[in-house]
PDB file of C-alpha atoms in Angstrom:
ATOM      1  CA  MET A   1     153.146 186.051   6.506  1.00  0.00           C
ATOM      2  CA  PRO A   2     155.778 187.930   4.543  1.00  0.00           C
ATOM      3  CA  LEU A   3     157.085 190.818   6.605  1.00  0.00           C
ATOM      4  CA  THR A   4     155.895 193.556   4.299  1.00  0.00           C
ATOM      5  CA  TRP A   5     152.323 192.161   4.254  1.00  0.00           C
ATOM      6  CA  ILE A   6     151.787 191.690   7.975  1.00  0.00           C
ATOM      7  CA  ARG A   7     150.613 195.217   8.896  1.00  0.00           C
ATOM      8  CA  LYS A   8     148.296 195.763   5.938  1.00  0.00           C
ATOM      9  CA  GLN A   9     146.869 192.281   5.431  1.00  0.00           C
ATOM     10  CA  ARG A  10     146.858 190.559   8.833  1.00  0.00           C
ATOM     11  CA  GLU A  11     143.161 191.026   9.669  1.00  0.00           C
ATOM     12  CA  ASN A  12     141.890 190.310   6.150  1.00  0.00           C
ATOM     13  CA  PHE A  13     144.006 187.155   5.969  1.00  0.00           C
ATOM     14  CA  ARG A  14     142.857 186.059   9.455  1.00  0.00           C
ATOM     15  CA  SER A  15     139.213 186.480   8.358  1.00  0.00           C
ATOM     16  CA  TYR A  16     139.918 184.476   5.212  1.00  0.00           C
ATOM     17  CA  LEU A  17     141.552 181.640   7.183  1.00  0.00           C
ATOM     18  CA  LEU A  18     138.668 181.507   9.664  1.00  0.00           C
ATOM     19  CA  CYS A  19     135.813 181.769   7.136  1.00  0.00           C
ATOM     20  CA  ALA A  20     135.333 177.975   7.317  1.00  0.00           C
ATOM     21  CA  PRO A  21     135.990 177.015  10.948  1.00  0.00           C
ATOM     22  CA  ASP A  22     135.176 173.326  10.345  1.00  0.00           C
ATOM     23  CA  VAL A  23     137.259 171.473   7.780  1.00  0.00           C
ATOM     24  CA  GLN A  24     137.197 167.813   6.799  1.00  0.00           C
ATOM     25  CA  TYR A  25     139.797 166.206   4.585  1.00  0.00           C
ATOM     26  CA  ARG A  26     141.374 162.884   3.725  1.00  0.00           C
ATOM     27  CA  PHE A  27     145.121 162.235   3.846  1.00  0.00           C
ATOM     28  CA  ASN A  28     146.858 158.881   3.357  1.00  0.00           C
ATOM     29  CA  ALA A  29     143.513 157.068   3.368  1.00  0.00           C
ATOM     30  CA  LYS A  30     142.565 158.540   6.771  1.00  0.00           C
ATOM     31  CA  GLU A  31     139.731 161.001   7.417  1.00  0.00           C
ATOM     32  CA  TYR A  32     140.463 164.141   9.461  1.00  0.00           C
ATOM     33  CA  SER A  33     138.198 166.802  10.939  1.00  0.00           C
ATOM     34  CA  ILE A  34     139.490 170.123  12.281  1.00  0.00           C
ATOM     35  CA  HIS A  35     137.692 172.911  14.108  1.00  0.00           C
ATOM     36  CA  PHE A  36     139.529 176.254  14.143  1.00  0.00           C
ATOM     37  CA  THR A  37     138.882 178.434  17.190  1.00  0.00           C
ATOM     38  CA  GLY A  38     141.378 181.169  16.384  1.00  0.00           C
ATOM     39  CA  CYS A  39     144.334 182.148  14.279  1.00  0.00           C
ATOM     40  CA  SER A  40     147.581 183.896  15.173  1.00  0.00           C
ATOM     41  CA  LEU A  41     149.618 185.455  12.393  1.00  0.00           C
ATOM     42  CA  TYR A  42     153.246 186.441  12.811  1.00  0.00           C
ATOM     43  CA  PRO A  43     155.853 187.999  10.561  1.00  0.00           C
ATOM     44  CA  GLN A  44     157.810 185.482   8.530  1.00  0.00           C
ATOM     45  CA  GLY A  45     160.742 184.108  10.514  1.00  0.00           C
ATOM     46  CA  TYR A  46     159.396 185.335  13.858  1.00  0.00           C
ATOM     47  CA  PRO A  47     158.096 181.918  15.045  1.00  0.00           C
ATOM     48  CA  ALA A  48     161.667 180.608  14.791  1.00  0.00           C
ATOM     49  CA  ILE A  49     162.796 182.975  17.561  1.00  0.00           C
ATOM     50  CA  VAL A  50     159.673 183.452  19.683  1.00  0.00           C
ATOM     51  CA  ASN A  51     160.712 180.837  22.267  1.00  0.00           C
ATOM     52  CA  ARG A  52     164.140 182.500  22.625  1.00  0.00           C
ATOM     53  CA  LEU A  53     162.991 186.097  23.036  1.00  0.00           C
ATOM     54  CA  GLY A  54     164.041 185.980  26.695  1.00  0.00           C
ATOM     55  CA  ASP A  55     167.662 185.799  25.495  1.00  0.00           C
ATOM     56  CA  PHE A  56     167.340 188.958  23.389  1.00  0.00           C
ATOM     57  CA  LYS A  57     168.672 192.180  24.885  1.00  0.00           C
ATOM     58  CA  GLY A  58     168.171 195.641  23.372  1.00  0.00           C
ATOM     59  CA  THR A  59     167.788 195.885  19.608  1.00  0.00           C
ATOM     60  CA  ASN A  60     168.260 192.820  17.405  1.00  0.00           C
ATOM     61  CA  LEU A  61     167.734 192.038  13.737  1.00  0.00           C
ATOM     62  CA  LEU A  62     165.992 188.909  12.521  1.00  0.00           C
ATOM     63  CA  ALA A  63     167.115 187.918   9.017  1.00  0.00           C
ATOM     64  CA  ASP A  64     165.056 185.203   7.325  1.00  0.00           C
ATOM     65  CA  ILE A  65     167.272 184.271   4.379  1.00  0.00           C
ATOM     66  CA  GLY A  66     165.484 182.417   1.609  1.00  0.00           C
ATOM     67  CA  ASN A  67     166.506 181.336  -1.859  1.00  0.00           C
ATOM     68  CA  GLY A  68     165.509 184.582  -3.578  1.00  0.00           C
ATOM     69  CA  THR A  69     164.874 187.072  -0.792  1.00  0.00           C
ATOM     70  CA  MET A  70     165.954 188.054   2.689  1.00  0.00           C
ATOM     71  CA  ASN A  71     163.305 189.340   5.120  1.00  0.00           C
ATOM     72  CA  ILE A  72     164.629 191.622   7.859  1.00  0.00           C
ATOM     73  CA  LEU A  73     162.755 192.500  11.057  1.00  0.00           C
ATOM     74  CA  TYR A  74     163.855 194.610  14.014  1.00  0.00           C
ATOM     75  CA  VAL A  75     163.240 193.080  17.443  1.00  0.00           C
ATOM     76  CA  ASN A  76     163.461 195.721  20.171  1.00  0.00           C
ATOM     77  CA  ASN A  77     163.184 194.849  23.860  1.00  0.00           C
ATOM     78  CA  LYS A  78     161.908 191.370  22.970  1.00  0.00           C
ATOM     79  CA  LYS A  79     159.120 192.659  20.693  1.00  0.00           C
ATOM     80  CA  ALA A  80     158.869 192.653  16.912  1.00  0.00           C
ATOM     81  CA  VAL A  81     158.878 196.182  15.479  1.00  0.00           C
ATOM     82  CA  GLU A  82     156.539 195.585  12.559  1.00  0.00           C
ATOM     83  CA  ASN A  83     156.942 199.065  11.067  1.00  0.00           C
ATOM     84  CA  ARG A  84     160.699 198.425  10.773  1.00  0.00           C
ATOM     85  CA  CYS A  85     160.754 195.444   8.458  1.00  0.00           C
ATOM     86  CA  TRP A  86     161.590 195.012   4.814  1.00  0.00           C
ATOM     87  CA  THR A  87     162.470 192.492   2.146  1.00  0.00           C
ATOM     88  CA  GLU A  88     165.711 192.527   0.183  1.00  0.00           C
ATOM     89  CA  LYS A  89     165.763 190.793  -3.172  1.00  0.00           C
ATOM     90  CA  PHE A  90     169.004 189.109  -2.252  1.00  0.00           C
ATOM     91  CA  GLY A  91     168.905 185.509  -1.091  1.00  0.00           C
ATOM     92  CA  VAL A  92     171.009 182.372  -1.201  1.00  0.00           C
ATOM     93  CA  ASN A  93     170.740 181.990  -4.971  1.00  0.00           C
ATOM     94  CA  GLN A  94     171.992 185.531  -5.629  1.00  0.00           C
ATOM     95  CA  CYS A  95     174.860 185.053  -3.157  1.00  0.00           C
ATOM     96  CA  MET A  96     175.900 181.842  -4.883  1.00  0.00           C
ATOM     97  CA  LEU A  97     175.710 183.403  -8.343  1.00  0.00           C
ATOM     98  CA  SER A  98     177.747 186.381  -7.147  1.00  0.00           C
ATOM     99  CA  GLU A  99     180.372 184.070  -5.666  1.00  0.00           C
ATOM    100  CA  MET A 100     180.481 182.019  -8.877  1.00  0.00           C
ATOM    101  CA  LYS A 101     181.026 185.210 -10.870  1.00  0.00           C
ATOM    102  CA  ASN A 102     183.845 186.469  -8.658  1.00  0.00           C
ATOM    103  CA  THR A 103     185.795 183.323  -7.936  1.00  0.00           C
ATOM    104  CA  GLY A 104     188.684 182.277 -10.165  1.00  0.00           C
ATOM    105  CA  ASP A 105     188.619 178.673  -8.957  1.00  0.00           C
ATOM    106  CA  ILE A 106     186.650 176.436 -11.362  1.00  0.00           C
ATOM    107  CA  ALA A 107     186.381 173.699  -8.711  1.00  0.00           C
ATOM    108  CA  ARG A 108     184.582 176.136  -6.384  1.00  0.00           C
ATOM    109  CA  LYS A 109     182.241 177.139  -9.205  1.00  0.00           C
ATOM    110  CA  ARG A 110     181.278 173.497  -9.641  1.00  0.00           C
ATOM    111  CA  ILE A 111     180.705 173.093  -5.905  1.00  0.00           C
ATOM    112  CA  TYR A 112     178.392 176.104  -5.813  1.00  0.00           C
ATOM    113  CA  ASP A 113     176.438 174.847  -8.791  1.00  0.00           C
ATOM    114  CA  ARG A 114     175.986 171.457  -7.108  1.00  0.00           C
ATOM    115  CA  ILE A 115     174.750 173.193  -3.940  1.00  0.00           C
ATOM    116  CA  LEU A 116     172.223 175.198  -5.960  1.00  0.00           C
ATOM    117  CA  GLU A 117     171.180 172.025  -7.746  1.00  0.00           C
ATOM    118  CA  ARG A 118     170.562 170.139  -4.492  1.00  0.00           C
ATOM    119  CA  CYS A 119     168.744 172.877  -2.564  1.00  0.00           C
ATOM    120  CA  VAL A 120     165.395 172.192  -4.210  1.00  0.00           C
ATOM    121  CA  PRO A 121     162.928 169.289  -4.062  1.00  0.00           C
ATOM    122  CA  VAL A 122     163.450 166.500  -6.553  1.00  0.00           C
ATOM    123  CA  ARG A 123     159.905 166.324  -7.876  1.00  0.00           C
ATOM    124  CA  ILE A 124     156.889 168.598  -7.798  1.00  0.00           C
ATOM    125  CA  ASN A 125     153.828 167.504  -9.770  1.00  0.00           C
ATOM    126  CA  ASN A 126     155.954 164.674 -11.138  1.00  0.00           C
ATOM    127  CA  GLN A 127     158.377 167.112 -12.815  1.00  0.00           C
ATOM    128  CA  ASN A 128     162.077 167.001 -12.042  1.00  0.00           C
ATOM    129  CA  ILE A 129     162.444 170.485 -10.628  1.00  0.00           C
ATOM    130  CA  ARG A 130     166.088 169.886  -9.679  1.00  0.00           C
ATOM    131  CA  GLU A 131     167.063 169.432 -13.335  1.00  0.00           C
ATOM    132  CA  GLN A 132     165.062 172.496 -14.378  1.00  0.00           C
ATOM    133  CA  ILE A 133     166.692 174.662 -11.696  1.00  0.00           C
ATOM    134  CA  ALA A 134     170.165 173.305 -12.504  1.00  0.00           C
ATOM    135  CA  SER A 135     169.603 174.078 -16.174  1.00  0.00           C
ATOM    136  CA  GLU A 136     168.453 177.620 -15.363  1.00  0.00           C
ATOM    137  CA  SER A 137     171.434 178.073 -13.010  1.00  0.00           C
ATOM    138  CA  MET A 138     173.829 177.002 -15.749  1.00  0.00           C
ATOM    139  CA  LYS A 139     172.250 179.485 -18.168  1.00  0.00           C
ATOM    140  CA  GLN A 140     172.647 182.253 -15.579  1.00  0.00           C
ATOM    141  CA  ALA A 141     176.244 181.202 -14.913  1.00  0.00           C
ATOM    142  CA  LYS A 142     177.044 181.206 -18.633  1.00  0.00           C
ATOM    143  CA  ASN A 143     175.650 184.732 -18.908  1.00  0.00           C
ATOM    144  CA  LEU A 144     177.781 185.838 -15.945  1.00  0.00           C
ATOM    145  CA  PHE A 145     180.987 184.415 -17.409  1.00  0.00           C
ATOM    146  CA  SER A 146     180.525 185.482 -21.016  1.00  0.00           C
TER     147      SER A 146
END
């Protein structure tokens, strides 16, 4: 769950996820049946470090850096401090756009645009999302440089 939702919505979301404990579905022409006996919900990014908590000493910060946001969580004495977490609206895309705006090297600007272009799936619902994102990135870049 997103960090800022975990305290307020954990139990309601757990109830929602467990409202149908038996689920049947078909995937790749094969039938599946699942019975849920419980549900554990953790702050976003936390599962990535849970098996390494033994290495953590004192106070640490977990930063889950996404395309548009960065979720930050304090980990103190190997435990998540859920009341000390927040989301910054500054992710990879904003960093790249900032770098494109501030660099004087046109070759670097092209490299960053190609990275932005390739960091998304090719098709979702049979639409070429990569081209849409690249087009939007170019519009943003043009606005930055004009």
